[in-house]
PDB file of C-alpha atoms in Angstrom:
ATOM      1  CA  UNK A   1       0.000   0.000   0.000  1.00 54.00           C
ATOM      2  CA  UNK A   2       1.307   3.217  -0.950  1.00 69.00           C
ATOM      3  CA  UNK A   3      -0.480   5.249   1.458  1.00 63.00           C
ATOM      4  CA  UNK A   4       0.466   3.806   4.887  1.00 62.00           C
ATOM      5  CA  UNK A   5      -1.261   6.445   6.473  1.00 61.00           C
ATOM      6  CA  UNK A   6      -4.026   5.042   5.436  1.00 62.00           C
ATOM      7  CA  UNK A   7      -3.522   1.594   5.890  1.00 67.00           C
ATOM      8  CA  UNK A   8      -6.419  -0.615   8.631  1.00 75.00           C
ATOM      9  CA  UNK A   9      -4.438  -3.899   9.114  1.00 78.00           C
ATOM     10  CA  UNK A  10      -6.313  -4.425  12.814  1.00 86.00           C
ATOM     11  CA  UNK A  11      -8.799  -6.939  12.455  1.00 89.00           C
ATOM     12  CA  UNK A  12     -10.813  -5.432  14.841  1.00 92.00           C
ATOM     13  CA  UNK A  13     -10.814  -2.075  12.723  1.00 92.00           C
ATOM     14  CA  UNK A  14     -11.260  -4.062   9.900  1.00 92.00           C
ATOM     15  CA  UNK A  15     -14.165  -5.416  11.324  1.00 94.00           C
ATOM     16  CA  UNK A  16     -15.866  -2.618  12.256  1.00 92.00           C
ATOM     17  CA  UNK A  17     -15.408  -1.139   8.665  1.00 93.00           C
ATOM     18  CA  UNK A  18     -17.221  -4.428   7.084  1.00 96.00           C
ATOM     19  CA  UNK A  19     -20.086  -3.735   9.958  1.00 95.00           C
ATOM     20  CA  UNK A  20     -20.796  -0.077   8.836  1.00 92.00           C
ATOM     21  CA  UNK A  21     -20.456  -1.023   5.168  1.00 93.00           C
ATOM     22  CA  UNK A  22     -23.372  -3.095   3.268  1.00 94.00           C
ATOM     23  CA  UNK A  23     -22.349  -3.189  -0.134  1.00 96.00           C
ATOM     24  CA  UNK A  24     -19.122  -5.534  -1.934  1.00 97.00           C
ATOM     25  CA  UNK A  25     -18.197  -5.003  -5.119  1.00 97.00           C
ATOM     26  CA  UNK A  26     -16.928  -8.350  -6.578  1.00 98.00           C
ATOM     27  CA  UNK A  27     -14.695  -8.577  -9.760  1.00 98.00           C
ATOM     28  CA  UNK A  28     -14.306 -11.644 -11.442  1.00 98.00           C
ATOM     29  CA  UNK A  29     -12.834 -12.837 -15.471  1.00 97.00           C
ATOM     30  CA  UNK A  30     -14.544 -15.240 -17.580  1.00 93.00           C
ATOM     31  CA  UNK A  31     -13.826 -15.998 -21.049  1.00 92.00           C
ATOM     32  CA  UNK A  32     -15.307 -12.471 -22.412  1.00 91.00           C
ATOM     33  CA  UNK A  33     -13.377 -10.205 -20.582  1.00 93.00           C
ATOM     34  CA  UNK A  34     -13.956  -8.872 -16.473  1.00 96.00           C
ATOM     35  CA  UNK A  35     -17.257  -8.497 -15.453  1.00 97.00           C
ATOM     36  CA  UNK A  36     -18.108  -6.331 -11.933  1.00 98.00           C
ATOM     37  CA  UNK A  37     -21.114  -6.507  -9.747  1.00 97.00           C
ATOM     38  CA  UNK A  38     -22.417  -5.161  -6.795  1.00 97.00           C
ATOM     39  CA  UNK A  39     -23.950  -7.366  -3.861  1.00 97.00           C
ATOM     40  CA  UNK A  40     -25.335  -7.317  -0.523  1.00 96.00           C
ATOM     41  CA  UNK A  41     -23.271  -9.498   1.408  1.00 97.00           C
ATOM     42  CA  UNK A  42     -22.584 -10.905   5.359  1.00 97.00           C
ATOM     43  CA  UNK A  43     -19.351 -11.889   6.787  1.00 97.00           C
ATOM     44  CA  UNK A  44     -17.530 -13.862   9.170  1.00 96.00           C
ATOM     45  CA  UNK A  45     -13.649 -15.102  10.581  1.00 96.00           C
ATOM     46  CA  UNK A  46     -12.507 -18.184  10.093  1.00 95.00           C
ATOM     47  CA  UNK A  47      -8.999 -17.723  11.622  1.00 92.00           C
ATOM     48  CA  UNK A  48      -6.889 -15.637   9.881  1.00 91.00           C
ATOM     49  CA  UNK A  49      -9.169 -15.804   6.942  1.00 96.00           C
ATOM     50  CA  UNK A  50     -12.344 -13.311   6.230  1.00 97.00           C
ATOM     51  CA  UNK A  51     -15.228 -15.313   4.833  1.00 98.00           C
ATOM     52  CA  UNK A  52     -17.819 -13.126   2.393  1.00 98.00           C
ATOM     53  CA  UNK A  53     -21.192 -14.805   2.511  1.00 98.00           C
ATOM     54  CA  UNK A  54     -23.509 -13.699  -1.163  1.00 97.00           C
ATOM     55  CA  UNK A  55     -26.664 -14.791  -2.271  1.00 96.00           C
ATOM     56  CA  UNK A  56     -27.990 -15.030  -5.916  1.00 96.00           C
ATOM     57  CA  UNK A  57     -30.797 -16.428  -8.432  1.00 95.00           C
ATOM     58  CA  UNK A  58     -29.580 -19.894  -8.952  1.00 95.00           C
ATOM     59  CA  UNK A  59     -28.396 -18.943 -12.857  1.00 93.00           C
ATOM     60  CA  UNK A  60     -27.065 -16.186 -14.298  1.00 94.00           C
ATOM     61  CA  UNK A  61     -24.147 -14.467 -15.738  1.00 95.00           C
ATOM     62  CA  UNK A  62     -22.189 -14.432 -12.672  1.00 96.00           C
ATOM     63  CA  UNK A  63     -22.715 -17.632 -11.514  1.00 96.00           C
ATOM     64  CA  UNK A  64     -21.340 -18.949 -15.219  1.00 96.00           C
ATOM     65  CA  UNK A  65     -18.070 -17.044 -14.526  1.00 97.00           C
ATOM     66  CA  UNK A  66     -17.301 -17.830 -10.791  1.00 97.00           C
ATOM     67  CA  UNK A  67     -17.924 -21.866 -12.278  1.00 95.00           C
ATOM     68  CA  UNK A  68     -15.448 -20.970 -15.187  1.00 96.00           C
ATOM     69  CA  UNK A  69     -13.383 -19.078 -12.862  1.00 97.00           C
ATOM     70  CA  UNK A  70     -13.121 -18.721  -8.633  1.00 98.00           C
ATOM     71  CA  UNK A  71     -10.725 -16.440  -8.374  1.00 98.00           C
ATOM     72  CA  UNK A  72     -11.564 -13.214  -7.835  1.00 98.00           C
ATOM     73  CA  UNK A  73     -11.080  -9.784  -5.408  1.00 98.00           C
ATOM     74  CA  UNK A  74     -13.371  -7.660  -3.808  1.00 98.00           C
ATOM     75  CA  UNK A  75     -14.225  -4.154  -2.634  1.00 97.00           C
ATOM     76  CA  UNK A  76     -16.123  -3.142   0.372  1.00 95.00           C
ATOM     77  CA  UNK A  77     -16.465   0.511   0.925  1.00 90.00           C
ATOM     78  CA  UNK A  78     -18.079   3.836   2.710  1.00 83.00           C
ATOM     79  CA  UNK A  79     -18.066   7.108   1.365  1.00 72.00           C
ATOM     80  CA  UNK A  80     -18.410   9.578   4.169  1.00 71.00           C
ATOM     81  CA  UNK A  81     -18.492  13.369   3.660  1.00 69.00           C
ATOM     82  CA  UNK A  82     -16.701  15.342   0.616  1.00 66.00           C
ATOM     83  CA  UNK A  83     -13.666  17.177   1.009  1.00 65.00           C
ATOM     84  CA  UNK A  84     -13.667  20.164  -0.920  1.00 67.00           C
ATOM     85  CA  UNK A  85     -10.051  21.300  -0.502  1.00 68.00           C
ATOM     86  CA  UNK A  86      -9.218  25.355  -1.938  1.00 73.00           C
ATOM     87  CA  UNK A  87      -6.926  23.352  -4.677  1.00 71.00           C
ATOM     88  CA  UNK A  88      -9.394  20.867  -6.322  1.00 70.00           C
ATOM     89  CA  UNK A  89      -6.657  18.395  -6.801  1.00 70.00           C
ATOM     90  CA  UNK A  90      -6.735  17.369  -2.920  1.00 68.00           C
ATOM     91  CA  UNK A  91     -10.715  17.141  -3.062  1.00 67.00           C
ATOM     92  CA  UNK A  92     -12.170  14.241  -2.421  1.00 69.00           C
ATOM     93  CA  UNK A  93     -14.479  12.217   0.136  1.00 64.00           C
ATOM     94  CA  UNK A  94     -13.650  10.816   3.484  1.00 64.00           C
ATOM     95  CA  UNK A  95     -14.015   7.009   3.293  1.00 74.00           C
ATOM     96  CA  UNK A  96     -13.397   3.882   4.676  1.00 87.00           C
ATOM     97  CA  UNK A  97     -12.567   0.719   2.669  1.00 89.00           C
ATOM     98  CA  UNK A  98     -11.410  -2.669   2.895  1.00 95.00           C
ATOM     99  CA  UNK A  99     -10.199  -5.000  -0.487  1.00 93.00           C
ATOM    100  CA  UNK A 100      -8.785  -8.046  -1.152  1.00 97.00           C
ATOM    101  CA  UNK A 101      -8.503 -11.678  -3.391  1.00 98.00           C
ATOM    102  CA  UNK A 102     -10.136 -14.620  -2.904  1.00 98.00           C
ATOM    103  CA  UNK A 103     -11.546 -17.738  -4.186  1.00 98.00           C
ATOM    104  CA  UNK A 104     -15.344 -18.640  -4.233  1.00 98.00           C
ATOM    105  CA  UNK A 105     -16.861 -21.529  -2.613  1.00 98.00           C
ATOM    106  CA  UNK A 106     -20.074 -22.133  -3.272  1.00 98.00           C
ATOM    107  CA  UNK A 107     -22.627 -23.289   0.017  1.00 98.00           C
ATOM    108  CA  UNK A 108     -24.525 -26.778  -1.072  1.00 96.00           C
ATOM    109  CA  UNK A 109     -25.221 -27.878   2.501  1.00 96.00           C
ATOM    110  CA  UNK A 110     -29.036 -26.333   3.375  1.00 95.00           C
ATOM    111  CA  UNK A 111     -27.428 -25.955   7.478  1.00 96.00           C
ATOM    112  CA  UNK A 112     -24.619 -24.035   6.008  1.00 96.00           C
ATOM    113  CA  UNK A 113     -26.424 -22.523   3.749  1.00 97.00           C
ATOM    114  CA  UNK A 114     -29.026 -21.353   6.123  1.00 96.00           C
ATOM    115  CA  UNK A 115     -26.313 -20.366   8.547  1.00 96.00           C
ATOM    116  CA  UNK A 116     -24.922 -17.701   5.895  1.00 97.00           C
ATOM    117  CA  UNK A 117     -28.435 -16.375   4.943  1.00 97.00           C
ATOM    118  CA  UNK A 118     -28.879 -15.821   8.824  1.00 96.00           C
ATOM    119  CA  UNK A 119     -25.604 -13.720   8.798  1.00 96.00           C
ATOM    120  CA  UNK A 120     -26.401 -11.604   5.254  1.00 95.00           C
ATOM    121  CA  UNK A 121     -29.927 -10.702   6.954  1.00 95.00           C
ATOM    122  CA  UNK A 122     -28.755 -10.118  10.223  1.00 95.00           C
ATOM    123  CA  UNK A 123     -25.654  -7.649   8.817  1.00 94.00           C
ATOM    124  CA  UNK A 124     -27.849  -5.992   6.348  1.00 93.00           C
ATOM    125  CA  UNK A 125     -31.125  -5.420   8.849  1.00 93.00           C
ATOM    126  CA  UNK A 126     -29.550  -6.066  12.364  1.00 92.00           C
ATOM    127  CA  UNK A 127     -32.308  -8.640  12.523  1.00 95.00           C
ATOM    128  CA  UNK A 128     -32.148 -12.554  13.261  1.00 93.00           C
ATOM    129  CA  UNK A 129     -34.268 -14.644  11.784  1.00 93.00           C
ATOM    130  CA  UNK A 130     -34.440 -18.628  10.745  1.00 92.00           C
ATOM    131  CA  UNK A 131     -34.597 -19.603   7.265  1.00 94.00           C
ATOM    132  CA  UNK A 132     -37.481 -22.147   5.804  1.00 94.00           C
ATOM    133  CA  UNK A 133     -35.900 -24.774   4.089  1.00 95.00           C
ATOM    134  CA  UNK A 134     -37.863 -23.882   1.131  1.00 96.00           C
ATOM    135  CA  UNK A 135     -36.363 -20.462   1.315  1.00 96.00           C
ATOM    136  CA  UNK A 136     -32.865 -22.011   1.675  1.00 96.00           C
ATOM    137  CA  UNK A 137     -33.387 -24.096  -1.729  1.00 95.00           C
ATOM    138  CA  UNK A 138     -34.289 -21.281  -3.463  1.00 96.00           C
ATOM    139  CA  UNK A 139     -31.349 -19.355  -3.995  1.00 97.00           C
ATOM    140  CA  UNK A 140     -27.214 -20.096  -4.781  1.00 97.00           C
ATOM    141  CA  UNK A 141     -24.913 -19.169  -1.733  1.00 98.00           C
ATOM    142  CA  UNK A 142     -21.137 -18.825  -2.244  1.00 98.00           C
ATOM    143  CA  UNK A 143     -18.687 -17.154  -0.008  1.00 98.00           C
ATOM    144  CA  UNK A 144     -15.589 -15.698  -0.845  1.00 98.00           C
ATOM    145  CA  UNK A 145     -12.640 -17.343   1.146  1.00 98.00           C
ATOM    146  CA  UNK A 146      -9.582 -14.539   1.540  1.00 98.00           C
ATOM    147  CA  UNK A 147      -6.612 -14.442   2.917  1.00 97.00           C
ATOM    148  CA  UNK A 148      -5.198 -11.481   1.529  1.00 95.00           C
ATOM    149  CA  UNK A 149      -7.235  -8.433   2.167  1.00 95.00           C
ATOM    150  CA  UNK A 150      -6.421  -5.054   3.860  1.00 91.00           C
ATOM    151  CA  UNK A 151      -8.542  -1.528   5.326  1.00 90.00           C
ATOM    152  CA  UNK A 152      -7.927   1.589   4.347  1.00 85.00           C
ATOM    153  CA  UNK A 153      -9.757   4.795   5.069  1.00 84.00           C
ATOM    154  CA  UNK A 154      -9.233   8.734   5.064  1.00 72.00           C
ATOM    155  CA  UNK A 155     -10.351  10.197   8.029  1.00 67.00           C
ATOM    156  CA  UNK A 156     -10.551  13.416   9.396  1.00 67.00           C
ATOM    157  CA  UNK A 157      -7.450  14.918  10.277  1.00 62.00           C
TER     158      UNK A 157
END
């Protein structure tokens, strides 16, 4: 990371940035090129490694890439208020981010399965709730295993 400054490496910080966030941006390459998409997502630790829990519609686009191709990395981030700065080169927005590579997994067993729909809802709505198993068989969970991620954020000075 260039900016060290700027650099989260605590997983508690880290944490608390995937807690305030709701949104992951997930990059992936199939046989036509990159493709990008936006998704609602969960999380939990599994050691050292951060775990990125997704649901889906059970075909698709992306779902035909992550099966051609698992690897992939990931954005997670929070704009907070602009910077306006008197030279409009140093303008910007305060924000807090964390990124990183993984590899996809997808979720065939319904108690796991159920288990990361529980954490999506409960990180998107602060709600928990249990999961029919009709509900459960309805939709394609994957997670995205990682290793390799890092925070960053601009803050106030």
């Amino acid at each position: 990371m260039r900016r060290k400054d700027r650099e989260v490496a605590e997983r508690s910080e880290i944490a608390h940035i995937l807690d305030i966030c709701k949104t992951a941006c997930i990059a992936m390459a199939g046989e036509e090129g990159p493709y990008v998409v936006p998704l609602s997502y969960g999380y939990d630790w599994k050691g050292d490694c951060l775990e990125l829990y997704f649901h889906c519609a059970k075909e698709g686009k992306k779902l035909e890439i992550l099966k051609y191709n698992n690897q992939v990395c990931f954005t997670v981030f929070c704009e907070g208020e602009p910077l306006h700065a008197e030279n409009p080169c140093n303008s910007g927005y305060y924000f807090s981010s964390v990124t990183g590579n993984g590899t996809v997994e997808f979720i065939e067993d319904s108690g796991e399965k159920g288990l990361a729909l529980q954490k999506m809802f409960a990180h998107q709505t602060g709600r928990t709730v249990v999961f029919t198993e009709a509900q459960i068989n309805s939709v394609c969970v994957f997670k995205i295993v990682s290793k390799d991620y890092i925070g960053k954020r601009k803050v106030r000075g």
